[in-house]
Tab-separated table of C-alpha atoms in Angstrom:
chain	number	residue	atom	x	y	z
Z	1	ARG	CA	-35.716	-17.968	-6.046
Z	2	MET	CA	-33.564	-15.499	-3.979
Z	3	SER	CA	-35.822	-12.250	-3.002
Z	4	THR	CA	-33.696	-9.589	-1.502
Z	5	PRO	CA	-29.516	-10.421	-1.542
Z	6	GLU	CA	-27.848	-11.802	1.614
Z	7	ILE	CA	-24.574	-10.737	2.133
Z	8	SER	CA	-20.979	-10.840	3.867
Z	9	PHE	CA	-18.600	-9.143	4.603
Z	10	GLU	CA	-15.287	-10.271	5.558
Z	11	PHE	CA	-12.194	-8.762	8.476
Z	12	PHE	CA	-8.623	-9.033	9.293
Z	13	PRO	CA	-7.193	-9.155	12.775
Z	14	PRO	CA	-6.586	-5.924	14.157
Z	15	ALA	CA	-2.905	-5.278	15.270
Z	16	SER	CA	-3.098	-3.507	18.319
Z	17	LEU	CA	-5.602	-2.604	20.807
Z	18	LYS	CA	-7.059	0.452	19.139
Z	19	ASP	CA	-7.374	-1.652	15.593
Z	20	SER	CA	-9.992	-4.180	18.290
Z	21	PHE	CA	-11.933	-1.196	18.677
Z	22	ARG	CA	-12.267	-0.074	16.005
Z	23	LEU	CA	-13.713	-3.404	14.811
Z	24	TRP	CA	-15.627	-3.919	17.510
Z	25	ASN	CA	-18.113	-0.740	16.438
Z	26	THR	CA	-17.562	-1.808	13.282
Z	27	ILE	CA	-18.558	-4.912	14.074
Z	28	ASN	CA	-21.463	-3.400	16.083
Z	29	ALA	CA	-23.011	-1.243	13.443
Z	30	LEU	CA	-22.519	-3.518	10.268
Z	31	GLU	CA	-24.703	-6.201	12.326
Z	32	GLY	CA	-28.002	-4.561	11.757
Z	33	PHE	CA	-27.432	-6.069	8.670
Z	34	GLN	CA	-27.882	-9.295	9.153
Z	35	PRO	CA	-24.619	-10.660	7.062
Z	36	LYS	CA	-25.216	-14.449	6.493
Z	37	PHE	CA	-21.967	-14.922	7.932
Z	38	ILE	CA	-18.943	-12.540	8.533
Z	39	SER	CA	-14.872	-13.596	8.185
Z	40	ILE	CA	-12.520	-12.931	9.580
Z	41	THR	CA	-9.080	-13.838	7.930
Z	42	HIS	CA	-6.106	-15.669	8.749
Z	43	GLY	CA	-2.792	-15.292	10.337
Z	44	THR	CA	-2.418	-12.407	6.966
Z	45	GLY	CA	1.391	-10.853	6.602
Z	46	ASN	CA	2.953	-10.640	9.320
Z	47	LYS	CA	0.249	-10.864	12.025
Z	48	PRO	CA	-0.172	-13.369	13.912
Z	49	ARG	CA	-2.926	-16.121	13.532
Z	50	ALA	CA	-3.571	-16.019	17.531
Z	51	LEU	CA	-4.584	-13.191	16.445
Z	52	THR	CA	-7.468	-14.885	14.202
Z	53	GLN	CA	-8.259	-17.866	17.101
Z	54	ASP	CA	-8.403	-14.957	19.765
Z	55	LEU	CA	-11.451	-12.630	17.537
Z	56	VAL	CA	-12.826	-15.597	16.270
Z	57	GLU	CA	-13.402	-17.350	19.610
Z	58	THR	CA	-14.747	-14.045	20.930
Z	59	LEU	CA	-16.757	-13.580	18.888
Z	60	LEU	CA	-19.202	-16.817	18.712
Z	61	GLU	CA	-19.155	-16.565	22.645
Z	62	HIS	CA	-19.581	-12.774	22.641
Z	63	LYS	CA	-22.322	-12.020	19.042
Z	64	ASP	CA	-25.838	-13.540	17.838
Z	65	LEU	CA	-23.660	-13.942	14.185
Z	66	THR	CA	-22.448	-16.561	12.229
Z	67	VAL	CA	-18.946	-16.864	11.845
Z	68	ALA	CA	-16.336	-18.333	9.401
Z	69	ALA	CA	-12.390	-18.699	9.524
Z	70	HIS	CA	-11.148	-17.440	6.332
Z	71	LEU	CA	-7.674	-19.525	6.160
Z	72	THR	CA	-5.285	-19.040	3.139
Z	73	CYS	CA	-2.969	-21.746	3.633
Z	74	VAL	CA	-0.468	-20.642	2.077
Z	75	ASP	CA	3.115	-21.771	3.365
Z	76	MET	CA	1.320	-24.436	5.932
Z	77	SER	CA	1.048	-27.687	6.371
Z	78	ALA	CA	-1.714	-30.863	5.891
Z	79	GLU	CA	-0.710	-31.410	9.335
Z	80	SER	CA	-0.736	-28.185	10.044
Z	81	THR	CA	-3.977	-26.875	8.930
Z	82	LEU	CA	-5.552	-30.255	10.394
Z	83	ASN	CA	-4.986	-28.702	13.963
Z	84	LEU	CA	-5.416	-25.555	13.374
Z	85	VAL	CA	-9.362	-26.701	12.282
Z	86	ARG	CA	-9.475	-28.985	14.531
Z	87	SER	CA	-8.541	-26.464	16.854
Z	88	LEU	CA	-11.188	-23.889	16.011
Z	89	ALA	CA	-14.528	-26.364	15.703
Z	90	ALA	CA	-13.581	-27.553	19.403
Z	91	LYS	CA	-13.872	-24.050	20.191
Z	92	GLY	CA	-17.249	-23.434	18.864
Z	93	LEU	CA	-16.104	-22.858	15.321
Z	94	LYS	CA	-18.657	-24.052	12.722
Z	95	ASP	CA	-18.083	-22.581	9.042
Z	96	ILE	CA	-14.497	-22.538	7.341
Z	97	VAL	CA	-13.126	-20.888	3.784
Z	98	ALA	CA	-10.423	-22.268	2.609
Z	99	LEU	CA	-7.820	-21.380	-0.263
Z	100	ARG	CA	-4.746	-21.797	-0.677
Z	101	GLY	CA	-3.456	-18.041	-0.744
Z	102	ASP	CA	-1.017	-16.716	-2.616
Z	103	PRO	CA	2.697	-16.451	-1.191
Z	104	ALA	CA	4.644	-13.903	-0.031
Z	105	PRO	CA	6.793	-11.664	-2.049
Z	106	ASP	CA	9.821	-12.994	-0.135
Z	107	HIS	CA	8.899	-15.501	-0.977
Z	108	GLY	CA	9.782	-16.065	-5.123
Z	109	GLY	CA	5.823	-15.149	-5.986
Z	110	ALA	CA	5.625	-18.686	-7.182
Z	111	PHE	CA	3.650	-20.758	-5.711
Z	112	ARG	CA	4.787	-24.259	-4.238
Z	113	PRO	CA	3.130	-27.022	-3.200
Z	114	HIS	CA	3.795	-27.999	0.549
Z	115	PRO	CA	5.166	-31.832	-0.015
Z	116	LEU	CA	2.852	-34.687	1.178
Z	117	GLU	CA	2.871	-35.726	4.236
Z	118	LYS	CA	3.080	-39.945	4.985
Protein backbone atom coordinates (compact mmCIF):
# COMPACT_ATOMS: atom_id res chain seq x y z
CA ARG A 1 0.00 0.00 0.00
CA MET A 2 1.43 3.33 -1.08
CA SER A 3 1.36 6.08 1.54
CA THR A 4 2.52 8.89 -0.73
CA PRO A 5 1.90 9.20 -4.43
CA GLU A 6 4.78 8.66 -6.80
CA ILE A 7 5.17 11.04 -9.68
CA SER A 8 7.09 11.20 -12.91
CA PHE A 9 7.71 13.99 -15.38
CA GLU A 10 7.85 13.80 -19.16
CA PHE A 11 9.94 16.24 -21.16
CA PHE A 12 10.37 16.89 -24.84
CA PRO A 13 13.83 17.55 -26.26
CA PRO A 14 14.63 21.26 -26.54
CA ALA A 15 14.33 22.86 -29.95
CA SER A 16 16.90 25.60 -29.35
CA LEU A 17 19.77 26.58 -27.08
CA LYS A 18 17.42 28.89 -25.16
CA ASP A 19 15.00 25.98 -24.68
CA SER A 20 17.89 23.83 -23.42
CA PHE A 21 18.57 26.27 -20.60
CA ARG A 22 14.86 26.53 -19.80
CA LEU A 23 14.57 22.73 -19.69
CA TRP A 24 17.62 22.39 -17.43
CA ASN A 25 16.18 25.02 -15.05
CA THR A 26 12.82 23.22 -15.04
CA ILE A 27 14.44 19.87 -14.24
CA ASN A 28 16.41 21.53 -11.42
CA ALA A 29 13.20 23.02 -10.00
CA LEU A 30 11.25 19.73 -10.22
CA GLU A 31 14.06 17.60 -8.80
CA GLY A 32 12.92 18.48 -5.28
CA PHE A 33 9.67 16.56 -5.84
CA GLN A 34 11.78 13.39 -6.01
CA PRO A 35 10.10 11.91 -9.09
CA LYS A 36 10.16 8.13 -9.49
CA PHE A 37 11.62 8.85 -12.94
CA ILE A 38 11.72 11.45 -15.68
CA SER A 39 11.16 10.52 -19.29
CA ILE A 40 12.47 12.19 -22.40
CA THR A 41 10.24 11.76 -25.43
CA HIS A 42 12.16 10.48 -28.40
CA GLY A 43 12.05 12.30 -31.71
CA THR A 44 8.55 13.76 -31.75
CA GLY A 45 7.35 15.91 -34.58
CA ASN A 46 10.20 17.30 -36.62
CA LYS A 47 12.76 17.19 -33.81
CA PRO A 48 15.83 15.09 -34.53
CA ARG A 49 15.92 11.89 -32.50
CA ALA A 50 19.57 12.56 -31.65
CA LEU A 51 18.41 15.37 -29.34
CA THR A 52 16.75 12.81 -27.09
CA GLN A 53 19.84 10.64 -27.01
CA ASP A 54 22.05 13.62 -26.14
CA LEU A 55 19.69 14.80 -23.41
CA VAL A 56 19.36 11.33 -21.89
CA GLU A 57 23.14 10.94 -21.85
CA THR A 58 23.63 14.37 -20.24
CA LEU A 59 21.00 13.71 -17.56
CA LEU A 60 22.48 10.30 -16.73
CA GLU A 61 25.90 11.89 -16.37
CA HIS A 62 24.95 14.97 -14.34
CA LYS A 63 21.77 14.21 -12.39
CA ASP A 64 20.90 11.72 -9.68
CA LEU A 65 17.56 10.89 -11.29
CA THR A 66 16.15 7.79 -12.92
CA VAL A 67 15.91 8.69 -16.58
CA ALA A 68 13.76 6.83 -19.10
CA ALA A 69 13.69 7.27 -22.85
CA HIS A 70 10.09 7.53 -24.04
CA LEU A 71 10.17 5.96 -27.50
CA THR A 72 7.39 6.52 -29.96
CA CYS A 73 8.12 3.73 -32.40
CA VAL A 74 5.89 4.86 -35.25
CA ASP A 75 7.65 4.54 -38.62
CA MET A 76 10.60 2.70 -37.03
CA SER A 77 11.60 -0.75 -38.17
CA ALA A 78 12.29 -3.49 -35.64
CA GLU A 79 15.99 -3.27 -36.51
CA SER A 80 16.20 0.50 -36.05
CA THR A 81 14.28 0.25 -32.76
CA LEU A 82 16.67 -2.40 -31.45
CA ASN A 83 19.70 -0.39 -32.61
CA LEU A 84 18.39 2.65 -30.76
CA VAL A 85 17.77 0.66 -27.58
CA ARG A 86 21.27 -0.82 -27.76
CA SER A 87 22.77 2.63 -28.26
CA LEU A 88 20.91 4.07 -25.28
CA ALA A 89 21.80 1.06 -23.12
CA ALA A 90 25.48 1.50 -24.01
CA LYS A 91 25.22 5.04 -22.59
CA GLY A 92 23.87 3.69 -19.30
CA LEU A 93 20.13 3.92 -19.83
CA LYS A 94 18.21 1.17 -18.06
CA ASP A 95 14.60 2.38 -18.37
CA ILE A 96 12.49 2.72 -21.49
CA VAL A 97 8.85 3.63 -22.07
CA ALA A 98 7.96 2.32 -25.55
CA LEU A 99 4.72 3.07 -27.37
CA ARG A 100 3.58 2.43 -30.89
CA GLY A 101 2.80 6.13 -31.29
CA ASP A 102 0.42 7.85 -33.67
CA PRO A 103 1.37 8.35 -37.29
CA ALA A 104 2.06 11.87 -38.50
CA PRO A 105 -0.86 13.54 -40.28
CA ASP A 106 1.02 13.37 -43.60
CA HIS A 107 0.85 9.55 -43.37
CA GLY A 108 -2.91 9.51 -43.76
CA GLY A 109 -3.60 9.30 -40.04
CA ALA A 110 -4.07 5.52 -40.02
CA PHE A 111 -1.74 3.08 -38.29
CA ARG A 112 0.15 0.80 -40.65
CA PRO A 113 2.41 -1.81 -39.06
CA HIS A 114 5.98 -1.82 -40.26
CA PRO A 115 6.69 -4.93 -42.30
CA LEU A 116 8.51 -7.55 -40.26
CA GLU A 117 12.11 -7.98 -41.16
CA LYS A 118 13.58 -11.38 -41.85
